[in-house]
PDB file of C-alpha atoms (C1' of nucleotides) in Angstrom:
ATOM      1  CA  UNK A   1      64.348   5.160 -73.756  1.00 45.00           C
ATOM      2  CA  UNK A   2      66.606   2.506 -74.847  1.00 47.00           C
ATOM      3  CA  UNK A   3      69.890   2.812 -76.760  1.00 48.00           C
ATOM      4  CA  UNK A   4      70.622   3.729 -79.865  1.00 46.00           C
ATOM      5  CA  UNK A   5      72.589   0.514 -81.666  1.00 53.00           C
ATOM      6  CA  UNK A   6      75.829   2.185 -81.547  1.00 59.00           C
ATOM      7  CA  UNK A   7      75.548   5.293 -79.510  1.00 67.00           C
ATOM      8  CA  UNK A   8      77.895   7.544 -81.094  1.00 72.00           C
ATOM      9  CA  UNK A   9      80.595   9.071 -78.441  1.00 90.00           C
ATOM     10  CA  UNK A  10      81.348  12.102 -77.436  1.00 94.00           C
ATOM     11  CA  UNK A  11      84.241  12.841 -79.335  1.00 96.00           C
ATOM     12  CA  UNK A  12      82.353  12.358 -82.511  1.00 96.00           C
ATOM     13  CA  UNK A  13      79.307  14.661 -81.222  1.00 96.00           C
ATOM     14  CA  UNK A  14      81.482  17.362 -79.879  1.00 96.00           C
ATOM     15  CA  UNK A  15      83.480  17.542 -82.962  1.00 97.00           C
ATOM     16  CA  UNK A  16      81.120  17.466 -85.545  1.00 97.00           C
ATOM     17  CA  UNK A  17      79.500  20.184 -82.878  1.00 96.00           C
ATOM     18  CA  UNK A  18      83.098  22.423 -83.438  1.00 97.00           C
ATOM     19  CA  UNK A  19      82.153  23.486 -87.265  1.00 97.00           C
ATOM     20  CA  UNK A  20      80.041  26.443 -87.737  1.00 97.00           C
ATOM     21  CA  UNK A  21      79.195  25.189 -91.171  1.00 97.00           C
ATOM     22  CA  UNK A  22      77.878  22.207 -89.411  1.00 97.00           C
ATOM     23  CA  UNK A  23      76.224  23.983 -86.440  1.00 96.00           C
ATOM     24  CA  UNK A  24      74.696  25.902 -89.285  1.00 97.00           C
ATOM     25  CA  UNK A  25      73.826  23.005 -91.069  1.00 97.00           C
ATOM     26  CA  UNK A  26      72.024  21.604 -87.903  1.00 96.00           C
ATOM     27  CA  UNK A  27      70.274  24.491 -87.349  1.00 95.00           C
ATOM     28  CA  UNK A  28      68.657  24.756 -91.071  1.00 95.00           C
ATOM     29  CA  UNK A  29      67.653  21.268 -90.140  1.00 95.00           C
ATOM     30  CA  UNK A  30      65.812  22.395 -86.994  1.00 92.00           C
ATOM     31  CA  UNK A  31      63.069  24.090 -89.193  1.00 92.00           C
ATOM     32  CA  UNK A  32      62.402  20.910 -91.719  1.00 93.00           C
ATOM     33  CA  UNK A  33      64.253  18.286 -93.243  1.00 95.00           C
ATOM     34  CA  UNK A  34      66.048  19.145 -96.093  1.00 96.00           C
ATOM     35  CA  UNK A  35      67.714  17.663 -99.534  1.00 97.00           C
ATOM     36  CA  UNK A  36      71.051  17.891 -99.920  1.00 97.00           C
ATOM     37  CA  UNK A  37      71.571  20.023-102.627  1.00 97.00           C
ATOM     38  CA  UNK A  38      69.572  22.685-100.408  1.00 97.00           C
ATOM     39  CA  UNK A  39      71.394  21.981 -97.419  1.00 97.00           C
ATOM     40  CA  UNK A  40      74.704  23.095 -99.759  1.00 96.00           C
ATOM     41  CA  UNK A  41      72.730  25.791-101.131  1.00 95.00           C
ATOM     42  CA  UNK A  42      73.159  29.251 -98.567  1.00 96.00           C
ATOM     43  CA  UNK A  43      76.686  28.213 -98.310  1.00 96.00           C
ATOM     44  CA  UNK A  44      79.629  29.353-100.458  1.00 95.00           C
ATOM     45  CA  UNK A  45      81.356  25.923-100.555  1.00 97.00           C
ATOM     46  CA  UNK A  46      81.010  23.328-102.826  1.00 96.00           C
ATOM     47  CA  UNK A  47      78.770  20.510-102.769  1.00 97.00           C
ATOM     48  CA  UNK A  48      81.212  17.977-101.807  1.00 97.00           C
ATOM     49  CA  UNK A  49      82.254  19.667 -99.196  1.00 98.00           C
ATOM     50  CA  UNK A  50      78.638  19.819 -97.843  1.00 98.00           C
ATOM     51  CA  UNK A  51      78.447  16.444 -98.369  1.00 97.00           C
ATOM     52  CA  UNK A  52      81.248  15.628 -96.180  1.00 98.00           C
ATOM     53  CA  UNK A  53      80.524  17.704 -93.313  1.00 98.00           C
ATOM     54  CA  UNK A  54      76.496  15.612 -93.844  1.00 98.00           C
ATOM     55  CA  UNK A  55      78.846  12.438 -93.358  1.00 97.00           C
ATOM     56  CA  UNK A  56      80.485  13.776 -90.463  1.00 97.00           C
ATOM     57  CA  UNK A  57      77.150  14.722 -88.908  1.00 97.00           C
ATOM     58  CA  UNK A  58      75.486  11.446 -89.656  1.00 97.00           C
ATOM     59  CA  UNK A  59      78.072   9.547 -87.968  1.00 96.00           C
ATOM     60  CA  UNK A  60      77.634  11.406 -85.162  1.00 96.00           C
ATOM     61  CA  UNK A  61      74.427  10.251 -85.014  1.00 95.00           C
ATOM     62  CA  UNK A  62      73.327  13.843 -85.117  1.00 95.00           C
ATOM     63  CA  UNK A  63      71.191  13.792 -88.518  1.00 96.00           C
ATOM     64  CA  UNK A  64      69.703  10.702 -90.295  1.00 96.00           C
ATOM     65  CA  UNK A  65      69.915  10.101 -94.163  1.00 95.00           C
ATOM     66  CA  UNK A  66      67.210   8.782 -95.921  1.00 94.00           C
ATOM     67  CA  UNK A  67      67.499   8.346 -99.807  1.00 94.00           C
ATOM     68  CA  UNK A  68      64.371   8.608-101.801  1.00 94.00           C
ATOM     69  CA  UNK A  69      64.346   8.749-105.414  1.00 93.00           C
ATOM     70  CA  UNK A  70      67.978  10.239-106.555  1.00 94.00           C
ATOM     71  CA  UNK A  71      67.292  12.563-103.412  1.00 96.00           C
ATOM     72  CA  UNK A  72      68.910  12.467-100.055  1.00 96.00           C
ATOM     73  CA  UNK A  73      66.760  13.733 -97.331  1.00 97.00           C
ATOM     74  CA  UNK A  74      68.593  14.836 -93.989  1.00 97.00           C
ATOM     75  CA  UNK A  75      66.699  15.062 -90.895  1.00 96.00           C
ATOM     76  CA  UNK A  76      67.960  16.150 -87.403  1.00 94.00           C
ATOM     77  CA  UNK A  77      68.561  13.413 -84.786  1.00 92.00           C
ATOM     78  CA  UNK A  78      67.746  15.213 -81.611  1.00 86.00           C
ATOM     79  CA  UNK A  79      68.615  11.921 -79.583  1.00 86.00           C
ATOM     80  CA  UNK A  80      72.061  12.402 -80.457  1.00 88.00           C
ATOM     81  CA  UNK A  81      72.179  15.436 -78.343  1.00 88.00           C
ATOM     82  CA  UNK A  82      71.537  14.015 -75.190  1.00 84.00           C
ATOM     83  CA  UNK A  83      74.241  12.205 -73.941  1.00 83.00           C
ATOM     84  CA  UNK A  84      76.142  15.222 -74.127  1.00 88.00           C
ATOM     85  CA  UNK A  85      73.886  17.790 -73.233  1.00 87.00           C
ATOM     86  CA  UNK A  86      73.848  15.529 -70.054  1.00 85.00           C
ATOM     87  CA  UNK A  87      77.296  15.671 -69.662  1.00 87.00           C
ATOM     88  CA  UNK A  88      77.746  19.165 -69.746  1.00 88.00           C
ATOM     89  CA  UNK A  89      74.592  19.428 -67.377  1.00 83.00           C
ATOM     90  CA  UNK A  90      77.063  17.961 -64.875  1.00 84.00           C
ATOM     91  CA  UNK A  91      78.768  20.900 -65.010  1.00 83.00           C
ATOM     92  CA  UNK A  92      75.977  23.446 -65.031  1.00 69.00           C
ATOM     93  CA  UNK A  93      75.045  21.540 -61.626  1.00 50.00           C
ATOM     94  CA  UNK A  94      79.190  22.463 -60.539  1.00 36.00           C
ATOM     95  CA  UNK A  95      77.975  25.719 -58.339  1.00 38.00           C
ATOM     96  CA  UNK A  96      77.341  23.640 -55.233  1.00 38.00           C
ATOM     97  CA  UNK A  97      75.361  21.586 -56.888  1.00 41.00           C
ATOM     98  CA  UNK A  98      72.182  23.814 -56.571  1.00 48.00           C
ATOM     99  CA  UNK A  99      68.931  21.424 -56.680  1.00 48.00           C
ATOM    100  CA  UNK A 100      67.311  24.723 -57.869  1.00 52.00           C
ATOM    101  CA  UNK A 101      69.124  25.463 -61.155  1.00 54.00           C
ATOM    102  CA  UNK A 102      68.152  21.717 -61.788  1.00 55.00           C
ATOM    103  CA  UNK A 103      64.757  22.692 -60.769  1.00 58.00           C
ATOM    104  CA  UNK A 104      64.304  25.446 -62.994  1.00 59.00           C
ATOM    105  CA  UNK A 105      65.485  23.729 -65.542  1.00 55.00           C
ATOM    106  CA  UNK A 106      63.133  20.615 -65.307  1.00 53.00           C
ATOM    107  CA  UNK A 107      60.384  23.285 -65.018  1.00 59.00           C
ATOM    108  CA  UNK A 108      61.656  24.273 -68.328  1.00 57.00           C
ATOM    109  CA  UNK A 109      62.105  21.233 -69.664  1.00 53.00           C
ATOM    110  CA  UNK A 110      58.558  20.468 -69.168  1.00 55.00           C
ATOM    111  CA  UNK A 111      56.993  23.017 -70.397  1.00 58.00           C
ATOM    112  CA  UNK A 112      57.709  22.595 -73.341  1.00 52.00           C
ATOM    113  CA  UNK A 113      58.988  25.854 -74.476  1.00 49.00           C
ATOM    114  CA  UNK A 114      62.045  25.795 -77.242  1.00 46.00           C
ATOM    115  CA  UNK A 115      63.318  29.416 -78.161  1.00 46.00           C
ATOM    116  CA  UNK A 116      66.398  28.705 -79.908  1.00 39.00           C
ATOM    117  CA  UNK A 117      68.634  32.370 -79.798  1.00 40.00           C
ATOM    118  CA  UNK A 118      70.682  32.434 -83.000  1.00 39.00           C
TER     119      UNK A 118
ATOM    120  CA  UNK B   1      73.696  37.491 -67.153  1.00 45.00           C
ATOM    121  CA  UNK B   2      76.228  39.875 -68.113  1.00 47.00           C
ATOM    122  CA  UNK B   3      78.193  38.974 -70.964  1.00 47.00           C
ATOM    123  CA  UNK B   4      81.824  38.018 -70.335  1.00 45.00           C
ATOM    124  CA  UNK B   5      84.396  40.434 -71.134  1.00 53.00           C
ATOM    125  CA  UNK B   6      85.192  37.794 -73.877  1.00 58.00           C
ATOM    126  CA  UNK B   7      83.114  35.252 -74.972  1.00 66.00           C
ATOM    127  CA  UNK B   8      84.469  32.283 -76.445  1.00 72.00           C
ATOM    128  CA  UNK B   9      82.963  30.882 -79.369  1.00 91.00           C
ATOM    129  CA  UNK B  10      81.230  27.682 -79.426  1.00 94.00           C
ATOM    130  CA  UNK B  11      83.762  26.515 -82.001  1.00 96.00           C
ATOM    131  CA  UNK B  12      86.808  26.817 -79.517  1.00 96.00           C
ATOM    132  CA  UNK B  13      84.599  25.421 -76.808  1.00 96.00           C
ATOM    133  CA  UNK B  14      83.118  22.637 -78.392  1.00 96.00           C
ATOM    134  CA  UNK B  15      86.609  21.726 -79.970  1.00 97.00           C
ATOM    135  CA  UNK B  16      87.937  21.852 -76.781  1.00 97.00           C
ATOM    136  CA  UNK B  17      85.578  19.364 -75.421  1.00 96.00           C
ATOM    137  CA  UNK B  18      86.172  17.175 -78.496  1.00 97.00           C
ATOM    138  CA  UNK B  19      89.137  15.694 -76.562  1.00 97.00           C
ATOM    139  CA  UNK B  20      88.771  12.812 -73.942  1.00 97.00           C
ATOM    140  CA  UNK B  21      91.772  13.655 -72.392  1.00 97.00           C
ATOM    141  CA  UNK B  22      90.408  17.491 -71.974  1.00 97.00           C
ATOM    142  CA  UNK B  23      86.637  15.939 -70.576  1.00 96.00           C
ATOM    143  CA  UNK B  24      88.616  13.882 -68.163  1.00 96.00           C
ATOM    144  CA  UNK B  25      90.386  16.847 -66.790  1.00 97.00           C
ATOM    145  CA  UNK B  26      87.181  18.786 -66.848  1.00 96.00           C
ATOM    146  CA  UNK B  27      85.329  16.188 -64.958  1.00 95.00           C
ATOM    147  CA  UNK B  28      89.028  15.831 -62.409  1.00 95.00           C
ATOM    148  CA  UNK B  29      88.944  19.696 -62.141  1.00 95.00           C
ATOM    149  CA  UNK B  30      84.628  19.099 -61.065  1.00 92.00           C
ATOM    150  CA  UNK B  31      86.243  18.053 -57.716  1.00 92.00           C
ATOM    151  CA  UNK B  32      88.310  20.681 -56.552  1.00 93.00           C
ATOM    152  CA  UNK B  33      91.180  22.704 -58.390  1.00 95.00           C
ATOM    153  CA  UNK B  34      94.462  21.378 -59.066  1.00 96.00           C
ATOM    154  CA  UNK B  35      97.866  22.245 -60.317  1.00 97.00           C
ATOM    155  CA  UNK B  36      98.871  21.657 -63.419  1.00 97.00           C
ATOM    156  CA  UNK B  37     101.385  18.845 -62.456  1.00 97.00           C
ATOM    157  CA  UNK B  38      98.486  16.801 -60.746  1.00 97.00           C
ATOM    158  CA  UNK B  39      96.296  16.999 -63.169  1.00 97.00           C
ATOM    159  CA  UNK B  40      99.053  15.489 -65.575  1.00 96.00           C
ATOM    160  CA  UNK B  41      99.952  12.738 -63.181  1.00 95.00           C
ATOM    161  CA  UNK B  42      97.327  10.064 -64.023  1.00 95.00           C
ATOM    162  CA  UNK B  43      97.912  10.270 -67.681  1.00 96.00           C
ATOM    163  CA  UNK B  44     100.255   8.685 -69.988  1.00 95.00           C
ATOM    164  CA  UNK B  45     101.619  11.231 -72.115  1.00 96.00           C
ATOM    165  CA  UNK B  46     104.188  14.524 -71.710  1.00 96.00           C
ATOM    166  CA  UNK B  47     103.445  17.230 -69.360  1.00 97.00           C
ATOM    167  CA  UNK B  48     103.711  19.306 -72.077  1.00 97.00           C
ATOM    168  CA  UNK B  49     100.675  17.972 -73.742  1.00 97.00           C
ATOM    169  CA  UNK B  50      98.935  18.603 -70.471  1.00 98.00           C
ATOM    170  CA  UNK B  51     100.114  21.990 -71.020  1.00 97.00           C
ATOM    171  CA  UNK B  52      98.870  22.237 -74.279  1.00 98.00           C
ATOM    172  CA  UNK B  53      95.771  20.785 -73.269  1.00 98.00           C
ATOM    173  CA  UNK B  54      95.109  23.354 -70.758  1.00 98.00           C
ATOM    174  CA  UNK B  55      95.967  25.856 -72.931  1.00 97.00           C
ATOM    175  CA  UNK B  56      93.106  24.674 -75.374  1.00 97.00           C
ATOM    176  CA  UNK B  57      90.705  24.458 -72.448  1.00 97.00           C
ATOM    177  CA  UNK B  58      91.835  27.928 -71.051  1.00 97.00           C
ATOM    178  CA  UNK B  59      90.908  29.604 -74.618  1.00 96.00           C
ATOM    179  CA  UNK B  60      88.015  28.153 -75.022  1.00 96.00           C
ATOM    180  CA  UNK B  61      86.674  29.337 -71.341  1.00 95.00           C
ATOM    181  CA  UNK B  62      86.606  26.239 -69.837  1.00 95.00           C
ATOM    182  CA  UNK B  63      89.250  26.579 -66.952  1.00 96.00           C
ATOM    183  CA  UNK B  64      91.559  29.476 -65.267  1.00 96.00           C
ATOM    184  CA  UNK B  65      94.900  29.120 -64.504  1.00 96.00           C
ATOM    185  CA  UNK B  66      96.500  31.498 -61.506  1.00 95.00           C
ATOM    186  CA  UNK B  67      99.623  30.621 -60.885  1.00 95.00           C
ATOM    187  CA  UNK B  68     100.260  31.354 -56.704  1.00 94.00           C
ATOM    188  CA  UNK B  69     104.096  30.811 -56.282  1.00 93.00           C
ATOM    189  CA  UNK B  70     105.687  28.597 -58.613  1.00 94.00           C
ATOM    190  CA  UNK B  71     102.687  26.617 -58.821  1.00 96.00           C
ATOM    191  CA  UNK B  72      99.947  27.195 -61.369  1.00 97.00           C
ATOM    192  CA  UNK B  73      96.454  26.353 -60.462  1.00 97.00           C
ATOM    193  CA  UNK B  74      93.753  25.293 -62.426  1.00 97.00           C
ATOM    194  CA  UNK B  75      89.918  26.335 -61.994  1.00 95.00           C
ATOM    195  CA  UNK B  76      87.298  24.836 -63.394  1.00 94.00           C
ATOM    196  CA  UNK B  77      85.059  27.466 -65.213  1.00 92.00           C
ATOM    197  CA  UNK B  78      81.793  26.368 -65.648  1.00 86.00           C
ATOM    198  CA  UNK B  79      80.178  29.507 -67.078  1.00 87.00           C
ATOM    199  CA  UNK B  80      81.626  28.827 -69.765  1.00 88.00           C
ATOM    200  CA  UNK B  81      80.171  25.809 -70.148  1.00 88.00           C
ATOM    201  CA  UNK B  82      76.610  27.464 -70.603  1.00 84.00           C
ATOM    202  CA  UNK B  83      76.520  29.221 -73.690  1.00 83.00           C
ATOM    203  CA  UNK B  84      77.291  25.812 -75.544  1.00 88.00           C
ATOM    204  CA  UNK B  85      74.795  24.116 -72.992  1.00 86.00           C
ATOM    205  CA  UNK B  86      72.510  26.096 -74.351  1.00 85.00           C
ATOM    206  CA  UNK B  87      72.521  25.911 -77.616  1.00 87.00           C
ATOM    207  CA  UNK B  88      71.900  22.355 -77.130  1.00 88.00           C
ATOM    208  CA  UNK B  89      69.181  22.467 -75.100  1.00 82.00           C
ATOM    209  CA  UNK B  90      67.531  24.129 -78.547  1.00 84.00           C
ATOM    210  CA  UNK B  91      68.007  20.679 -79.773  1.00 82.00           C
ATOM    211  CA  UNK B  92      67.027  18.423 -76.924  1.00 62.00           C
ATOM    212  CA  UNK B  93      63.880  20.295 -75.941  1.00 53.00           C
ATOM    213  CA  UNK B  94      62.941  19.293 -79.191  1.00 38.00           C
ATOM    214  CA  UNK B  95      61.517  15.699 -77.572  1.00 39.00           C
ATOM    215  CA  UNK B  96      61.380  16.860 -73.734  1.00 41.00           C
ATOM    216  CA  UNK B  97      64.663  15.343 -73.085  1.00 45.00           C
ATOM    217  CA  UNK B  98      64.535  11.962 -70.717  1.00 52.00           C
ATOM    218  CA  UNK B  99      64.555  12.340 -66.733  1.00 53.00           C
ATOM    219  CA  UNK B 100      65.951   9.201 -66.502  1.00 56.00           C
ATOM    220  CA  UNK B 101      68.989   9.896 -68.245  1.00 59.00           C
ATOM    221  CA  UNK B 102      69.261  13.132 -65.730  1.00 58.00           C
ATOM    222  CA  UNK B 103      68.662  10.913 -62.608  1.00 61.00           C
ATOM    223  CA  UNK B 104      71.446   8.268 -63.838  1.00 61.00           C
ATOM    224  CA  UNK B 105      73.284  11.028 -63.854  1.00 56.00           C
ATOM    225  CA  UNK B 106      72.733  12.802 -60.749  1.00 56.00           C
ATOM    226  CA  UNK B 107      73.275   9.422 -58.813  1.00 61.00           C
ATOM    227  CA  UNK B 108      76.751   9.291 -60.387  1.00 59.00           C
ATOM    228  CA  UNK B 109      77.493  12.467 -60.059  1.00 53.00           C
ATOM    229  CA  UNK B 110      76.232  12.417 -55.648  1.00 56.00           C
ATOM    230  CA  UNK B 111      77.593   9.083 -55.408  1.00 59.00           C
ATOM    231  CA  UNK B 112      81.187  10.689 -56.076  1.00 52.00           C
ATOM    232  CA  UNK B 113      82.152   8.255 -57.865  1.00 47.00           C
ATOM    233  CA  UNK B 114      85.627   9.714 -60.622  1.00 45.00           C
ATOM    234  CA  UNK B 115      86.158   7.229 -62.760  1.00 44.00           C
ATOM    235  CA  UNK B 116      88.764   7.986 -65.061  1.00 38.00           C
ATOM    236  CA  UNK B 117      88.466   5.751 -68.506  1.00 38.00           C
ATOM    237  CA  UNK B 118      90.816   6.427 -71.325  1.00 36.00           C
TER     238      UNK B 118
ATOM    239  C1'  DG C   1      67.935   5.819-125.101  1.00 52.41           C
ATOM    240  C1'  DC C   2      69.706  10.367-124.181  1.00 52.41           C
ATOM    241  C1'  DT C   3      70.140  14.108-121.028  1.00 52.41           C
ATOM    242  C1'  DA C   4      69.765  16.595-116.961  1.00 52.41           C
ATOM    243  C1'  DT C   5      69.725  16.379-111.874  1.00 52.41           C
ATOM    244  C1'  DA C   6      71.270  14.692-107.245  1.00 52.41           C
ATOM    245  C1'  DT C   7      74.914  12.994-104.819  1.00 52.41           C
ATOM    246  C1'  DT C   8      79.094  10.680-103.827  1.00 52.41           C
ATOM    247  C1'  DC C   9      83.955   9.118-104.726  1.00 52.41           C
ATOM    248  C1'  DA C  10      88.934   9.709-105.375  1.00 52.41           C
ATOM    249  C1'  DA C  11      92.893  12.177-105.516  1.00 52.41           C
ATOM    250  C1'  DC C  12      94.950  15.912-103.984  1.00 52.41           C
ATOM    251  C1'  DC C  13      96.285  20.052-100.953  1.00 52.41           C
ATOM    252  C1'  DA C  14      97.108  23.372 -97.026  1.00 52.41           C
ATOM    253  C1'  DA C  15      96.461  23.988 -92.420  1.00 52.41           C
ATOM    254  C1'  DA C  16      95.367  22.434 -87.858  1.00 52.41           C
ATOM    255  C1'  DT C  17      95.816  18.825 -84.131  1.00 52.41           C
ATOM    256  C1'  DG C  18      97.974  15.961 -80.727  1.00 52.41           C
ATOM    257  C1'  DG C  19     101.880  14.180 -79.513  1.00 52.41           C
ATOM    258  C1'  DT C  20     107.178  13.960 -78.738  1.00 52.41           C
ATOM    259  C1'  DT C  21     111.778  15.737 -77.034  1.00 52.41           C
ATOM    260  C1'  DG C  22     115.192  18.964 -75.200  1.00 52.41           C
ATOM    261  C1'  DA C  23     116.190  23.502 -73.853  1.00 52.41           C
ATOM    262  C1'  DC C  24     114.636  27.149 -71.006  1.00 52.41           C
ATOM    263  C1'  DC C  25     112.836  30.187 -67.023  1.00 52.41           C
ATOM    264  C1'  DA C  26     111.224  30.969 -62.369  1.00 52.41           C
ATOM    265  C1'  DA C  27     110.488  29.919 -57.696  1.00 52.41           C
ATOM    266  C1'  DA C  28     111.714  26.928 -53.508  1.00 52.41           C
ATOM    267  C1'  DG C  29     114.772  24.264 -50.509  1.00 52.41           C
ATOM    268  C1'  DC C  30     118.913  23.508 -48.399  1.00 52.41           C
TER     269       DC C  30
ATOM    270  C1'  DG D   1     124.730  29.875 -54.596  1.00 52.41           C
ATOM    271  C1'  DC D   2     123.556  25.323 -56.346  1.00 52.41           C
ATOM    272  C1'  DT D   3     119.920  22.044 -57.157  1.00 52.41           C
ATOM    273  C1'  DT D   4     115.428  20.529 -57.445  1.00 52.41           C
ATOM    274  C1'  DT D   5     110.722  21.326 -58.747  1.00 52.41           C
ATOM    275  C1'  DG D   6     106.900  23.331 -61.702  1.00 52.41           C
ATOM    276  C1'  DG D   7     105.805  24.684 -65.980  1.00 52.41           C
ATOM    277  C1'  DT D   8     106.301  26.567 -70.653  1.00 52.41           C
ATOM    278  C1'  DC D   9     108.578  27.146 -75.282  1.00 52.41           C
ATOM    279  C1'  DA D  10     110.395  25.657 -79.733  1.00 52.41           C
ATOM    280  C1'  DA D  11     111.147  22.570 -83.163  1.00 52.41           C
ATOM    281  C1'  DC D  12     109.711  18.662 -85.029  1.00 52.41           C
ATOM    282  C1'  DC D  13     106.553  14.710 -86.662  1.00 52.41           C
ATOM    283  C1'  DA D  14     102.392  11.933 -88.103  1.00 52.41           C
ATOM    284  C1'  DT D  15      97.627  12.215 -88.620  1.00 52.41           C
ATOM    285  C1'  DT D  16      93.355  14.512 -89.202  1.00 52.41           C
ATOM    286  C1'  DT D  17      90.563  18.165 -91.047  1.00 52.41           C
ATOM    287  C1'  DG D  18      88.327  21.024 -94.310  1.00 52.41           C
ATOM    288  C1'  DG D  19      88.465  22.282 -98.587  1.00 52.41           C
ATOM    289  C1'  DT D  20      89.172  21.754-103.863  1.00 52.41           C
ATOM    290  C1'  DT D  21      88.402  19.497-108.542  1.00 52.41           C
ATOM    291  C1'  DG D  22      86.993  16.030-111.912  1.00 52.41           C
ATOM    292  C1'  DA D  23      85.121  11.624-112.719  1.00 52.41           C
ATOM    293  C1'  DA D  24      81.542   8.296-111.434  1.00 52.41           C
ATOM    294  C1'  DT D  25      76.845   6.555-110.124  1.00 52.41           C
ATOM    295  C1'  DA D  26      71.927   6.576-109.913  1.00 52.41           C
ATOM    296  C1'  DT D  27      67.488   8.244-110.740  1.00 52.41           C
ATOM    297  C1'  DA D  28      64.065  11.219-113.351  1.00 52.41           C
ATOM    298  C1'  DG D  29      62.220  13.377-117.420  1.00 52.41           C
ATOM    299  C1'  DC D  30      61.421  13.520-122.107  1.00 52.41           C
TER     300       DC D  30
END
DNA sequence: GCTATATTCAACCAAATGGTTGACCAAAGC
DNA sequence: GCTTTGGTCAACCATTTGGTTGAATATAGC
C-alpha cells in the first residue's frame, strides 16, 4: 500500500525482465527462496555471472537478498512487478477500453488462482 | 487465442520496453496512430533514432508500420503486449495485486491526460 | 588455526545498444 | 523535370551488457 523507499523504474524492471537467464532465475524463485550457489546451479554459466544477473535483479527491486551465515538467500519481490504490470495493463485496456476485459480480469485477480504457463 | 504467425519472444519485447523513449511512443501511439515523422517531433534526438526505435518496437510486436503513400504509419499493437502481460501476472497474483494502483490508473488513463516526461 | 564452502570483486573481453551524421530512395507538389 | 518531404541505410562512436577468469573475503567445520 505505500511505496517502496526507492521504487525502482521501469527501465530497470523491464530490463532485468529482457534476460532469459534472469526470467529463469525469477521463476526458480517463484517455487522457494533459494541460495545462491543453487540459483547458479541448473545453469551452464559461471557463478559470477549468476551473481551479477542476482545484482541486476535486486536492483530492480525484483528479488531481495538476505545474508545469513556465509549464505545468501534470494527471495522474489512480487511488489516489484506491479508498477509495470500496471503499465502494460494500460495497454491490455487499448481495445476500446472494454470495462469487461478489466472485469474479467479483477474476477481473476480475486480469486485467487495463479497458473503460471512455462 | 490463436497463436500469431510469429510470436515474439519476451526477450525482444521486454527489451523493447526497456527504453523510455520506446514507452513514450507506446503510450503516444495509445491515442491514435501516427506517422513516423510525428511521432519523432516531440523528441530531441535524430529521426533516425526514431527509426531505429520503431524498428525495435516493430520486432518485438509492439507496433505495425504500413506505409500508405510516402507516409509510413504506425499502429499500436497491443496483442503483443499480452504474452509478456502475462507472464507477469504469474508474479503479481502472487499477493492479489492492489485495486488502488488499477483505479489510479484508470483515472489517468479516462482523464486523457499524455504527459510526456523524459 | 587450517581448510573447505559461499559469494563477491576486479580486470578484462566481445558483442549489443543508442545515438550521431551524411548519403540515399521514393513519393508529392508545383 | 526539379525540389521538397518522408523515411531509411551505412558508417561510425561511446557506453552498456553479459560473459570470462583469478584473487579476495567471510563464515563454517574440524
Amino acid at each position: 500500500m505505500s511505496h517502496n523507499t526507492t521504487a525502482p523504474s521501469l527501465d530497470l524492471i523491464f530490463a532485468a525482465l529482457a534476460d532469459p537467464t534472469r526470467r529463469a532465475i525469477l521463476e526458480m524463485l517463484l517455487e522457494d527462496d533459494m541460495a545462491v550457489t543453487d540459483v547458479a546451479e541448473p545453469f551452464e554459466m559461471s557463478l559470477a555471472a549468476i551473481s551479477k544477473h542476482l545484482t541486476i535483479l535486486m536492483r530492480a527491486g525484483l528479488i531481495a537478498q538476505e545474508k545469513r551465515g556465509r549464505v545468501k538467500w534470494c527471495k522474489l519481490q512480487p511488489d516489484a512487478m506491479r508498477a509495470s504490470s500496471i503499465w502494460m495493463q494500460g495497454f491490455g485496456q487499448f481495445e476500446a477500453l472494454d470495462l469487461e476485459g478489466l472485469e474479467r480480469f479483477l474476477e481473476h485477480e480475486l480469486s485467487g488462482s495463479a497458473e503460471l504457463d512455462p
